[in-house]
Short mmCIF file of C-alpha atoms in Angstrom, two decimals:
data_model
loop_
_atom_site.label_atom_id
_atom_site.label_comp_id
_atom_site.label_asym_id
_atom_site.label_seq_id
_atom_site.Cartn_x
_atom_site.Cartn_y
_atom_site.Cartn_z
CA UNK A 1175 137.73 211.87 82.54
CA UNK A 1176 139.38 210.42 85.65
CA UNK A 1177 139.00 206.76 84.77
CA UNK A 1178 141.65 205.35 82.43
CA UNK A 1179 140.51 202.64 80.05
CA UNK A 1180 142.06 200.43 77.38
CA UNK A 1181 140.96 201.18 73.81
CA UNK A 1182 141.64 198.54 71.15
CA UNK A 1183 141.51 199.49 67.47
CA UNK A 1184 141.80 196.65 64.97
CA UNK A 1185 141.47 196.46 61.21
CA UNK A 1186 143.22 195.72 57.92
CA UNK A 1187 146.15 197.58 56.36
CA UNK A 1188 145.38 201.13 55.28
CA UNK A 1189 142.23 201.50 57.38
CA UNK A 1190 143.66 204.60 59.05
CA UNK A 1191 144.19 202.94 62.43
CA UNK A 1192 147.50 204.59 63.29
CA UNK A 1193 146.48 208.12 62.33
CA UNK A 1194 143.16 207.78 64.12
CA UNK A 1195 144.70 206.15 67.19
CA UNK A 1196 147.29 208.94 67.51
CA UNK A 1197 144.64 211.67 67.38
CA UNK A 1198 142.29 209.84 69.73
CA UNK A 1199 145.07 209.30 72.27
CA UNK A 1200 146.05 212.97 72.07
CA UNK A 1201 142.47 214.12 72.71
CA UNK A 1202 142.10 211.78 75.67
CA UNK A 1203 145.62 212.48 76.94
CA UNK A 1204 146.30 208.75 76.66
CA UNK A 1205 149.40 206.86 75.54
CA UNK A 1206 149.37 205.63 71.93
CA UNK A 1207 150.91 202.21 71.27
CA UNK A 1208 151.55 201.28 67.64
CA UNK A 1209 151.86 197.49 67.68
CA UNK A 1210 152.34 197.38 63.93
CA UNK A 1211 155.54 199.38 64.34
CA UNK A 1212 156.85 196.68 66.65
CA UNK A 1213 156.30 193.96 64.02
CA UNK A 1214 157.85 196.22 61.40
CA UNK A 1215 160.93 196.68 63.58
CA UNK A 1216 161.34 192.90 63.89
CA UNK A 1217 160.98 192.60 60.12
CA UNK A 1218 163.66 195.24 59.55
CA UNK A 1219 166.07 193.50 61.92
CA UNK A 1220 165.40 190.12 60.29
CA UNK A 1221 165.96 191.44 56.78
CA UNK A 1222 169.16 193.21 57.82
CA UNK A 1223 170.45 189.89 59.15
CA UNK A 1224 169.23 187.99 56.06
CA UNK A 1225 167.06 185.70 58.18
CA UNK A 1226 164.33 183.45 56.80
CA UNK A 1227 161.08 185.31 57.50
CA UNK A 1228 159.16 182.03 57.51
CA UNK A 1229 161.35 180.37 60.13
CA UNK A 1230 159.64 180.97 63.47
CA UNK A 1231 162.41 179.35 65.52
CA UNK A 1232 165.09 181.57 64.00
CA UNK A 1233 162.95 184.67 64.50
CA UNK A 1234 162.22 183.56 68.05
CA UNK A 1235 165.95 183.54 68.76
CA UNK A 1236 166.20 187.02 67.24
CA UNK A 1237 163.49 188.26 69.63
CA UNK A 1238 165.59 187.26 72.65
CA UNK A 1239 168.23 189.86 71.80
CA UNK A 1240 166.04 192.50 70.14
CA UNK A 1241 165.37 195.64 72.17
CA UNK A 1242 162.42 197.48 70.60
CA UNK A 1243 161.39 200.75 72.21
CA UNK A 1244 158.52 203.12 71.47
CA UNK A 1245 158.83 206.71 72.66
CA UNK A 1246 156.65 209.80 72.10
CA UNK A 1247 157.93 212.43 69.66
CA UNK A 1248 156.84 215.80 68.31
CA UNK A 1249 155.53 214.22 65.10
CA UNK A 1250 154.18 211.03 66.63
CA UNK A 1251 155.67 207.85 68.01
CA UNK A 1252 159.39 207.21 67.55
CA UNK A 1253 160.64 203.64 67.13
CA UNK A 1254 164.05 202.39 68.20
CA UNK A 1255 165.98 199.14 67.94
CA UNK A 1256 168.44 199.52 70.76
CA UNK A 1257 169.76 203.06 70.46
CA UNK A 1258 169.11 203.32 66.70
CA UNK A 1259 166.01 205.14 65.56
CA UNK A 1260 164.17 203.24 62.81
CA UNK A 1261 160.96 205.30 62.68
CA UNK A 1262 161.30 206.06 58.97
CA UNK A 1263 163.14 202.89 57.95
CA UNK A 1264 160.29 200.60 59.04
CA UNK A 1265 157.86 202.40 56.68
CA UNK A 1266 159.63 201.34 53.49
CA UNK A 1267 157.78 199.36 50.84
CA UNK A 1268 160.10 196.39 51.46
CA UNK A 1269 159.07 196.24 55.11
CA UNK A 1270 155.39 196.73 54.26
CA UNK A 1271 155.45 193.82 51.83
CA UNK A 1272 157.24 191.45 54.22
CA UNK A 1273 155.85 192.22 57.67
CA UNK A 1274 152.95 189.76 57.25
CA UNK A 1275 155.39 186.83 57.04
CA UNK A 1276 157.01 187.84 60.33
CA UNK A 1277 153.72 188.64 62.05
CA UNK A 1278 152.34 185.14 61.50
CA UNK A 1279 155.18 183.43 63.37
CA UNK A 1280 153.95 182.32 66.79
CA UNK A 1281 157.34 182.87 68.43
CA UNK A 1282 157.34 186.52 67.38
CA UNK A 1283 153.73 187.09 68.37
CA UNK A 1284 154.18 185.49 71.80
CA UNK A 1285 157.09 187.80 72.63
CA UNK A 1286 155.42 190.97 71.37
CA UNK A 1287 152.01 190.22 72.91
CA UNK A 1288 153.69 189.90 76.31
CA UNK A 1289 155.40 193.26 75.80
CA UNK A 1290 152.20 194.91 74.57
CA UNK A 1291 150.16 193.71 77.54
CA UNK A 1292 152.76 195.08 79.91
CA UNK A 1293 152.58 198.48 78.22
CA UNK A 1294 148.79 198.50 78.56
CA UNK A 1295 148.33 197.14 82.07
CA UNK A 1296 147.77 200.53 83.73
CA UNK A 1297 145.11 201.63 81.25
CA UNK A 1298 144.96 205.05 79.64
CA UNK A 1299 146.14 203.64 76.31
CA UNK A 1300 145.00 203.47 72.71
CA UNK A 1301 146.49 200.43 70.97
CA UNK A 1302 146.04 199.56 67.31
CA UNK A 1303 146.81 196.42 65.36
CA UNK A 1304 145.13 193.32 63.99
CA UNK A 1305 144.57 191.17 67.08
CA UNK A 1306 144.31 193.73 69.88
CA UNK A 1307 140.68 193.13 70.80
CA UNK A 1308 140.82 189.38 70.18
CA UNK A 1309 144.20 188.41 71.68
CA UNK A 1310 146.32 191.19 73.17
CA UNK A 1311 143.64 193.02 75.18
CA UNK A 1312 140.55 190.78 75.23
CA UNK A 1313 139.18 192.70 78.24
CA UNK A 1314 139.62 196.19 76.76
CA UNK A 1315 136.71 198.43 77.73
CA UNK A 1316 136.32 199.77 74.17
CA UNK A 1317 136.99 197.76 71.02
CA UNK A 1318 136.47 199.04 67.48
CA UNK A 1319 137.11 197.29 64.17
CA UNK A 1320 138.02 199.93 61.58
CA UNK A 1321 137.89 199.13 57.88
CA UNK A 1322 137.40 200.64 54.41
CA UNK A 1323 137.28 199.36 50.84
CA UNK A 1324 140.51 198.13 49.26
CA UNK A 1325 140.27 200.99 46.74
CA UNK A 1326 140.01 203.63 49.46
CA UNK A 1327 142.79 202.11 51.53
CA UNK A 1328 145.09 202.01 48.50
CA UNK A 1329 144.28 205.65 47.74
CA UNK A 1330 145.20 206.63 51.30
CA UNK A 1331 148.49 204.73 51.16
CA UNK A 1332 149.21 206.30 47.77
CA UNK A 1333 148.76 209.80 49.20
CA UNK A 1334 151.00 208.94 52.15
CA UNK A 1335 153.74 207.65 49.83
CA UNK A 1336 153.60 210.74 47.65
CA UNK A 1337 153.77 212.97 50.73
CA UNK A 1338 156.93 211.13 51.81
CA UNK A 1339 158.48 211.57 48.38
CA UNK A 1340 158.23 207.86 47.57
CA UNK A 1341 157.39 206.30 44.20
CA UNK A 1342 153.82 205.00 44.27
CA UNK A 1343 151.57 203.08 41.89
CA UNK A 1344 147.96 202.93 43.10
CA UNK A 1345 147.15 199.79 41.08
CA UNK A 1346 150.09 197.94 42.62
CA UNK A 1347 149.05 199.19 46.06
CA UNK A 1348 145.55 197.76 45.60
CA UNK A 1349 147.03 194.38 44.72
CA UNK A 1350 149.45 194.47 47.65
CA UNK A 1351 146.76 195.47 50.15
CA UNK A 1352 144.38 192.75 48.93
CA UNK A 1353 147.18 190.18 49.24
CA UNK A 1354 148.06 191.37 52.72
CA UNK A 1355 144.39 191.14 53.75
CA UNK A 1356 144.41 187.52 52.59
CA UNK A 1357 147.63 186.70 54.48
CA UNK A 1358 146.49 188.40 57.68
CA UNK A 1359 143.05 186.79 57.64
CA UNK A 1360 144.28 183.28 56.85
CA UNK A 1361 147.32 183.03 59.14
CA UNK A 1362 147.11 180.29 61.76
CA UNK A 1363 148.21 182.42 64.72
CA UNK A 1364 146.00 185.38 65.74
CA UNK A 1365 144.34 185.97 62.36
CA UNK A 1366 142.78 189.32 61.55
CA UNK A 1367 139.16 189.25 62.62
CA UNK A 1368 136.63 191.39 64.42
CA UNK A 1369 136.20 190.67 68.13
CA UNK A 1370 132.67 189.56 69.02
CA UNK A 1371 132.18 192.61 71.24
CA UNK A 1372 133.83 195.15 68.92
CA UNK A 1373 131.99 197.90 67.08
CA UNK A 1374 132.34 197.66 63.28
CA UNK A 1375 133.09 201.03 61.69
CA UNK A 1376 133.50 201.48 57.91
CA UNK A 1377 135.55 204.64 57.36
CA UNK A 1378 135.42 204.65 53.55
CA UNK A 1379 133.22 207.74 53.39
CA UNK A 1380 134.47 209.33 56.60
CA UNK A 1381 137.21 211.87 57.22
CA UNK A 1382 139.80 211.27 59.92
CA UNK A 1383 138.19 213.96 62.07
CA UNK A 1384 134.77 212.35 61.73
CA UNK A 1385 136.13 208.97 62.83
CA UNK A 1386 137.96 210.50 65.80
CA UNK A 1387 134.82 212.37 66.89
CA UNK A 1388 132.82 209.13 66.70
CA UNK A 1389 135.41 207.29 68.78
CA UNK A 1390 135.50 210.11 71.31
CA UNK A 1391 131.72 209.72 71.70
CA UNK A 1392 132.13 205.98 72.26
CA UNK A 1393 134.94 206.50 74.78
CA UNK A 1394 132.93 209.10 76.68
CA UNK A 1395 130.02 206.65 76.81
CA UNK A 1396 132.27 204.03 78.44
CA UNK A 1397 133.78 206.55 80.83
CA UNK A 1398 130.43 207.80 82.18
#
């Protein structure tokens, strides 16, 4: 596979985007870019500074001095704010429940979209998020919208939390995921939606391996 394309994976929280994107990138020998981690890093910085998460102007000022870096690691992508690694810190329940407020601020999105496009300009990347195919990479050669039922997505998040040694209530997770879906879909700036030219893929009854194999088939079709 000599040609290097852009692959955009979008979908709601808990759809398995990050896990699938990592594996797909590894199989293609592509770079994986976790845009959600970037928004989570901004949320962490804002909370640490006790900033109003609904104040776009204040968060826009924060973005001017915030140095977010993504680097490859043995167990996946590592996330840094300056020289401080925040890979684990940005996965806390507090960050998960607040990132939607930060992500809907146009000042934050403008800064991160610019950074994300720069990372992707040479191709050979798999990028996941909520507006990759519609806003960040509208010309991506392969776009897929991944989803699953709220119940299945909550079950996946529950298993992840348990594996990390975190307290987890699956009923609460279902409520939180449904609320986040509502926030992401109704926000004014770059709402969550399927791109017109994206393939819709329901992963509810699929294993991670099955999804990755399907995406590999789609990528190979584009690369022929």
